[in-house]
mmCIF file of C-alpha atoms in Angstrom:
data_model
loop_
_atom_site.group_PDB
_atom_site.id
_atom_site.type_symbol
_atom_site.label_atom_id
_atom_site.label_comp_id
_atom_site.label_asym_id
_atom_site.label_seq_id
_atom_site.Cartn_x
_atom_site.Cartn_y
_atom_site.Cartn_z
ATOM 1 C CA THR T 4 -0.156 0.002 0.169
ATOM 2 C CA GLU T 5 0.739 3.777 0.145
ATOM 3 C CA THR T 6 -0.638 6.953 0.040
ATOM 4 C CA ASP T 7 -0.115 10.309 -1.473
ATOM 5 C CA LYS T 8 -1.878 13.094 0.820
ATOM 6 C CA VAL T 9 -5.161 12.293 0.155
ATOM 7 C CA ASP T 10 -5.082 9.684 -2.100
ATOM 8 C CA ALA T 11 -4.035 5.932 -1.611
ATOM 9 C CA ARG T 12 -2.991 3.413 -3.557
ATOM 10 C CA VAL T 13 -3.472 -0.634 -3.128
ATOM 11 C CA HIS T 14 -0.789 -2.442 -5.582
ATOM 12 C CA ARG T 15 -1.247 -6.422 -5.479
ATOM 13 C CA VAL T 16 1.683 -8.922 -5.067
ATOM 14 C CA GLU T 17 2.651 -11.362 -7.452
ATOM 15 C CA GLU T 18 2.150 -14.185 -5.239
ATOM 16 C CA SER T 19 4.908 -16.773 -6.278
ATOM 17 C CA LEU T 20 7.015 -13.235 -5.066
ATOM 18 C CA LEU T 21 5.280 -13.549 -1.922
ATOM 19 C CA HIS T 22 6.054 -16.762 -1.269
ATOM 20 C CA GLY T 23 9.249 -17.095 -2.133
ATOM 21 C CA LEU T 24 10.331 -14.377 0.201
ATOM 22 C CA LEU T 25 8.048 -16.417 2.906
ATOM 23 C CA SER T 26 9.772 -20.012 2.314
ATOM 24 C CA VAL T 27 13.170 -18.078 2.024
ATOM 25 C CA ARG T 28 14.321 -19.940 5.060
ATOM 26 C CA SER T 29 13.361 -23.174 3.715
ATOM 27 C CA ALA T 30 14.629 -22.970 0.488
ATOM 28 C CA ARG T 31 16.628 -25.897 -1.365
ATOM 29 C CA SER T 32 15.892 -26.632 -4.888
ATOM 30 C CA VAL T 33 17.338 -25.962 -7.982
ATOM 31 C CA PRO T 34 14.741 -24.014 -10.190
ATOM 32 C CA SER T 35 12.788 -25.669 -13.062
ATOM 33 C CA GLY T 36 13.084 -24.745 -16.202
ATOM 34 C CA ALA T 37 16.856 -24.006 -17.419
ATOM 35 C CA THR T 38 16.824 -24.382 -20.826
ATOM 36 C CA ALA T 39 20.547 -24.827 -21.267
ATOM 37 C CA THR T 40 22.760 -26.951 -18.921
ATOM 38 C CA ALA T 41 26.030 -28.068 -19.329
ATOM 39 C CA HIS T 42 27.732 -29.828 -16.949
ATOM 40 C CA GLY T 43 31.830 -29.321 -16.998
ATOM 41 C CA GLU T 44 33.680 -27.387 -20.035
ATOM 42 C CA GLY T 45 32.964 -27.231 -23.619
ATOM 43 C CA ALA T 46 30.314 -26.130 -25.712
ATOM 44 C CA LEU T 47 27.574 -25.648 -24.562
ATOM 45 C CA ALA T 48 24.131 -25.310 -27.222
ATOM 46 C CA MET T 49 22.092 -21.623 -26.699
ATOM 47 C CA PRO T 50 18.312 -20.985 -26.775
ATOM 48 C CA LEU T 51 17.130 -18.167 -28.065
ATOM 49 C CA MET T 52 17.237 -15.673 -25.425
ATOM 50 C CA PRO T 53 14.370 -12.895 -24.290
ATOM 51 C CA VAL T 54 15.292 -8.970 -25.367
ATOM 52 C CA LEU T 55 15.663 -7.125 -23.121
ATOM 53 C CA GLN T 56 12.766 -4.697 -22.678
ATOM 54 C CA SER T 57 12.266 -1.871 -19.832
ATOM 55 C CA GLY T 58 8.712 -2.149 -17.912
ATOM 56 C CA VAL T 59 8.459 -5.845 -19.956
ATOM 57 C CA ASP T 60 8.875 -8.915 -17.637
ATOM 58 C CA THR T 61 11.561 -10.646 -19.815
ATOM 59 C CA GLY T 62 15.112 -11.491 -18.487
ATOM 60 C CA PHE T 63 17.512 -14.179 -18.517
ATOM 61 C CA THR T 64 20.159 -16.141 -16.101
ATOM 62 C CA VAL T 65 23.421 -17.549 -16.193
ATOM 63 C CA ALA T 66 24.541 -20.053 -13.240
ATOM 64 C CA VAL T 67 27.402 -21.990 -12.766
ATOM 65 C CA TRP T 68 29.124 -24.197 -10.152
ATOM 66 C CA ALA T 69 32.418 -25.378 -9.250
ATOM 67 C CA THR T 70 35.063 -26.915 -6.848
ATOM 68 C CA GLN T 71 37.711 -24.920 -5.781
ATOM 69 C CA SER T 72 40.877 -26.654 -4.410
ATOM 70 C CA GLY T 73 42.788 -24.083 -3.302
ATOM 71 C CA PRO T 74 43.499 -20.209 -4.290
ATOM 72 C CA PRO T 75 43.750 -19.542 -8.053
ATOM 73 C CA GLY T 76 47.427 -19.883 -9.197
ATOM 74 C CA GLY T 77 46.488 -17.011 -11.677
ATOM 75 C CA GLY T 78 44.000 -16.027 -14.094
ATOM 76 C CA GLU T 79 40.650 -16.649 -14.226
ATOM 77 C CA CYS T 80 38.617 -19.782 -12.455
ATOM 78 C CA LEU T 81 35.676 -19.511 -14.659
ATOM 79 C CA PHE T 82 34.668 -18.419 -18.646
ATOM 80 C CA PHE T 83 31.378 -18.338 -20.356
ATOM 81 C CA ASP T 84 30.677 -16.587 -23.588
ATOM 82 C CA THR T 85 28.466 -16.404 -26.331
ATOM 83 C CA ARG T 86 29.725 -13.866 -28.854
ATOM 84 C CA SER T 87 30.046 -14.467 -32.652
ATOM 85 C CA SER T 88 31.588 -12.452 -35.209
ATOM 86 C CA GLY T 89 30.004 -9.309 -35.634
ATOM 87 C CA ASP T 90 27.208 -10.433 -33.619
ATOM 88 C CA GLY T 91 26.100 -9.386 -29.930
ATOM 89 C CA GLY T 92 26.357 -12.306 -27.109
ATOM 90 C CA ILE T 93 27.395 -12.339 -23.402
ATOM 91 C CA GLN T 94 30.654 -12.070 -21.490
ATOM 92 C CA LEU T 95 30.689 -14.110 -18.169
ATOM 93 C CA HIS T 96 34.134 -14.130 -16.621
ATOM 94 C CA SER T 97 34.936 -14.750 -12.573
ATOM 95 C CA THR T 98 37.980 -15.589 -10.433
ATOM 96 C CA LEU T 99 37.647 -16.798 -7.282
ATOM 97 C CA ASN T 100 39.263 -16.349 -4.331
ATOM 98 C CA GLY T 101 39.356 -17.089 -0.938
ATOM 99 C CA SER T 102 37.357 -14.556 1.112
ATOM 100 C CA HIS T 103 36.583 -12.178 -2.174
ATOM 101 C CA ALA T 104 35.199 -13.138 -6.330
ATOM 102 C CA ALA T 105 36.042 -10.420 -9.019
ATOM 103 C CA VAL T 106 33.513 -11.189 -11.651
ATOM 104 C CA ARG T 107 33.015 -9.571 -14.891
ATOM 105 C CA ILE T 108 29.852 -9.300 -16.748
ATOM 106 C CA GLY T 109 29.667 -8.191 -21.000
ATOM 107 C CA LEU T 110 26.685 -7.638 -22.592
ATOM 108 C CA PHE T 111 27.666 -7.032 -26.346
ATOM 109 C CA ASN T 112 24.896 -6.221 -29.463
ATOM 110 C CA SER T 113 25.629 -5.975 -33.066
ATOM 111 C CA THR T 114 27.673 -2.381 -32.874
ATOM 112 C CA GLY T 115 30.388 -4.036 -30.331
ATOM 113 C CA LEU T 116 29.687 -4.222 -25.988
ATOM 114 C CA ALA T 117 26.188 -1.954 -24.818
ATOM 115 C CA PHE T 118 27.207 -2.654 -20.872
ATOM 116 C CA GLU T 119 29.625 -3.701 -18.617
ATOM 117 C CA LEU T 120 30.101 -4.289 -14.505
ATOM 118 C CA SER T 121 33.611 -5.089 -13.190
ATOM 119 C CA CYS T 122 33.854 -5.470 -9.610
ATOM 120 C CA THR T 123 35.235 -7.521 -6.921
ATOM 121 C CA MET T 124 32.300 -8.461 -3.884
ATOM 122 C CA GLU T 125 33.111 -10.141 -0.674
ATOM 123 C CA SER T 126 32.079 -14.153 0.019
ATOM 124 C CA ASN T 127 30.561 -16.761 2.256
ATOM 125 C CA GLY T 128 32.813 -19.141 0.598
ATOM 126 C CA SER T 129 36.409 -20.356 1.430
ATOM 127 C CA ALA T 130 39.641 -20.710 -0.922
ATOM 128 C CA GLU T 131 38.115 -24.336 -0.877
ATOM 129 C CA GLY T 132 35.004 -25.901 -1.527
ATOM 130 C CA ARG T 133 32.010 -25.567 -3.277
ATOM 131 C CA ARG T 134 31.562 -22.142 -5.634
ATOM 132 C CA PHE T 135 28.227 -20.730 -6.835
ATOM 133 C CA VAL T 136 28.116 -17.626 -9.069
ATOM 134 C CA SER T 137 25.006 -16.306 -10.799
ATOM 135 C CA VAL T 138 24.277 -13.598 -13.442
ATOM 136 C CA VAL T 139 20.635 -12.436 -13.453
ATOM 137 C CA PHE T 140 19.555 -9.919 -15.930
ATOM 138 C CA ASP T 141 16.150 -8.463 -15.047
ATOM 139 C CA GLY T 142 14.498 -6.924 -17.990
ATOM 140 C CA GLY T 143 11.735 -4.929 -16.331
ATOM 141 C CA SER T 144 13.507 -3.191 -14.031
ATOM 142 C CA GLY T 145 17.086 -2.869 -16.423
ATOM 143 C CA VAL T 146 19.016 -4.208 -13.145
ATOM 144 C CA VAL T 147 21.499 -6.869 -13.923
ATOM 145 C CA PHE T 148 23.367 -8.388 -10.404
ATOM 146 C CA VAL T 149 25.256 -10.700 -9.574
ATOM 147 C CA PHE T 150 25.076 -13.448 -6.549
ATOM 148 C CA LEU T 151 27.758 -15.465 -5.355
ATOM 149 C CA ASP T 152 27.841 -18.386 -2.575
ATOM 150 C CA GLY T 153 24.475 -17.485 -1.012
ATOM 151 C CA VAL T 154 24.169 -14.075 -1.080
ATOM 152 C CA PHE T 155 22.291 -11.094 -3.590
ATOM 153 C CA CYS T 156 26.170 -8.933 -4.166
ATOM 154 C CA ASP T 157 24.950 -5.519 -3.313
ATOM 155 C CA GLY T 158 28.089 -4.119 -2.195
ATOM 156 C CA GLY T 159 28.949 -4.002 1.342
ATOM 157 C CA THR T 160 32.258 -2.983 1.569
ATOM 158 C CA GLU T 161 33.167 -3.797 -1.783
ATOM 159 C CA ALA T 162 32.499 -2.270 -4.984
ATOM 160 C CA GLN T 163 28.680 -3.015 -5.525
ATOM 161 C CA GLY T 164 27.712 -6.417 -7.593
ATOM 162 C CA TRP T 165 24.863 -4.429 -10.284
ATOM 163 C CA GLY T 166 24.343 -2.191 -12.430
ATOM 164 C CA PHE T 167 21.611 -0.911 -14.926
ATOM 165 C CA ALA T 168 21.792 -2.565 -18.406
ATOM 166 C CA PRO T 169 19.849 -0.697 -21.845
ATOM 167 C CA ALA T 170 17.320 -2.303 -23.185
ATOM 168 C CA GLY T 171 18.830 -5.026 -26.193
ATOM 169 C CA ASP T 172 18.848 -7.489 -28.036
ATOM 170 C CA TYR T 173 21.913 -9.977 -26.888
ATOM 171 C CA ASN T 174 21.807 -12.957 -28.355
ATOM 172 C CA GLY T 175 25.347 -14.239 -29.823
ATOM 173 C CA ALA T 176 25.951 -17.434 -31.389
ATOM 174 C CA LYS T 177 24.707 -20.305 -31.220
ATOM 175 C CA GLN T 178 27.206 -22.057 -29.454
ATOM 176 C CA ALA T 179 28.182 -21.083 -25.857
ATOM 177 C CA ALA T 180 32.406 -21.168 -24.657
ATOM 178 C CA VAL T 181 32.152 -23.082 -21.253
ATOM 179 C CA THR T 182 35.377 -23.063 -20.460
ATOM 180 C CA SER T 183 37.553 -23.500 -16.378
ATOM 181 C CA PRO T 184 41.091 -21.979 -17.280
ATOM 182 C CA CYS T 185 42.244 -22.219 -14.020
ATOM 183 C CA ALA T 186 43.420 -25.859 -12.717
ATOM 184 C CA GLU T 187 42.336 -24.846 -9.025
ATOM 185 C CA CYS T 188 38.567 -24.700 -10.291
ATOM 186 C CA ASP T 189 36.864 -27.961 -11.232
ATOM 187 C CA LEU T 190 33.716 -26.545 -13.563
ATOM 188 C CA GLU T 191 31.254 -28.604 -13.041
ATOM 189 C CA GLY T 192 27.769 -27.547 -14.381
ATOM 190 C CA LEU T 193 26.524 -24.183 -15.576
ATOM 191 C CA SER T 194 22.543 -23.437 -16.110
ATOM 192 C CA VAL T 195 20.887 -20.975 -18.480
ATOM 193 C CA TYR T 196 17.240 -19.987 -17.652
ATOM 194 C CA THR T 197 15.456 -17.545 -20.507
ATOM 195 C CA ARG T 198 13.757 -15.719 -17.650
ATOM 196 C CA ALA T 199 14.852 -13.708 -14.366
ATOM 197 C CA LEU T 200 15.632 -16.265 -11.358
ATOM 198 C CA LYS T 201 14.091 -14.508 -8.192
ATOM 199 C CA THR T 202 16.482 -13.614 -5.236
ATOM 200 C CA SER T 203 14.749 -16.580 -3.184
ATOM 201 C CA GLU T 204 15.224 -19.075 -6.445
ATOM 202 C CA LEU T 205 18.846 -18.619 -6.022
ATOM 203 C CA VAL T 206 19.371 -18.981 -2.722
ATOM 204 C CA GLY T 207 17.313 -22.373 -2.720
ATOM 205 C CA PHE T 208 19.674 -23.306 -5.183
ATOM 206 C CA TRP T 209 22.675 -22.680 -3.589
ATOM 207 C CA ARG T 210 21.710 -24.697 -0.739
ATOM 208 C CA ALA T 211 20.444 -27.699 -2.909
ATOM 209 C CA LEU T 212 23.990 -27.865 -4.320
#
């Protein structure tokens, strides 16, 4: 509800959003509806991604999980790339290093780089064990945000893990490159969703791994 001087308004809350908020403490399941999933490194057949439109309920999500045996010896731990020559696409780079993680996201259209988010964030993870990185692209709000090891990355004492991306078509190659160049990081899986996952769903995803 809201009030503005003499006017009062009531807004309906989406049932699934309310249910997610109320059940987030017990959430422990992998979200349904993944349109592409890779187990380990290699090429991944990409679905047609929704065009991001401001104010319209469109979006997509890339979620990656891996097991880290120790601090990275150098270079990136995770890499996801759908770019093709002369076309658009998505790039996700991540270096996981104990209590911190560096994430860089790029959105490309037919004219080149349209959006980039680069940040170093605090993590709940350690130098060893299961790691989880997810990037959500929400066309309705225009927000791109990072979810790392069970936590929405609002920034904390580090650079914020979210930004505003322009609306557009960021489809790229039909095959995505999924690699883990770091010897200390064993890439276990990557899922692509043609919708923007809710934070409550990502919390359940992380716990279910």
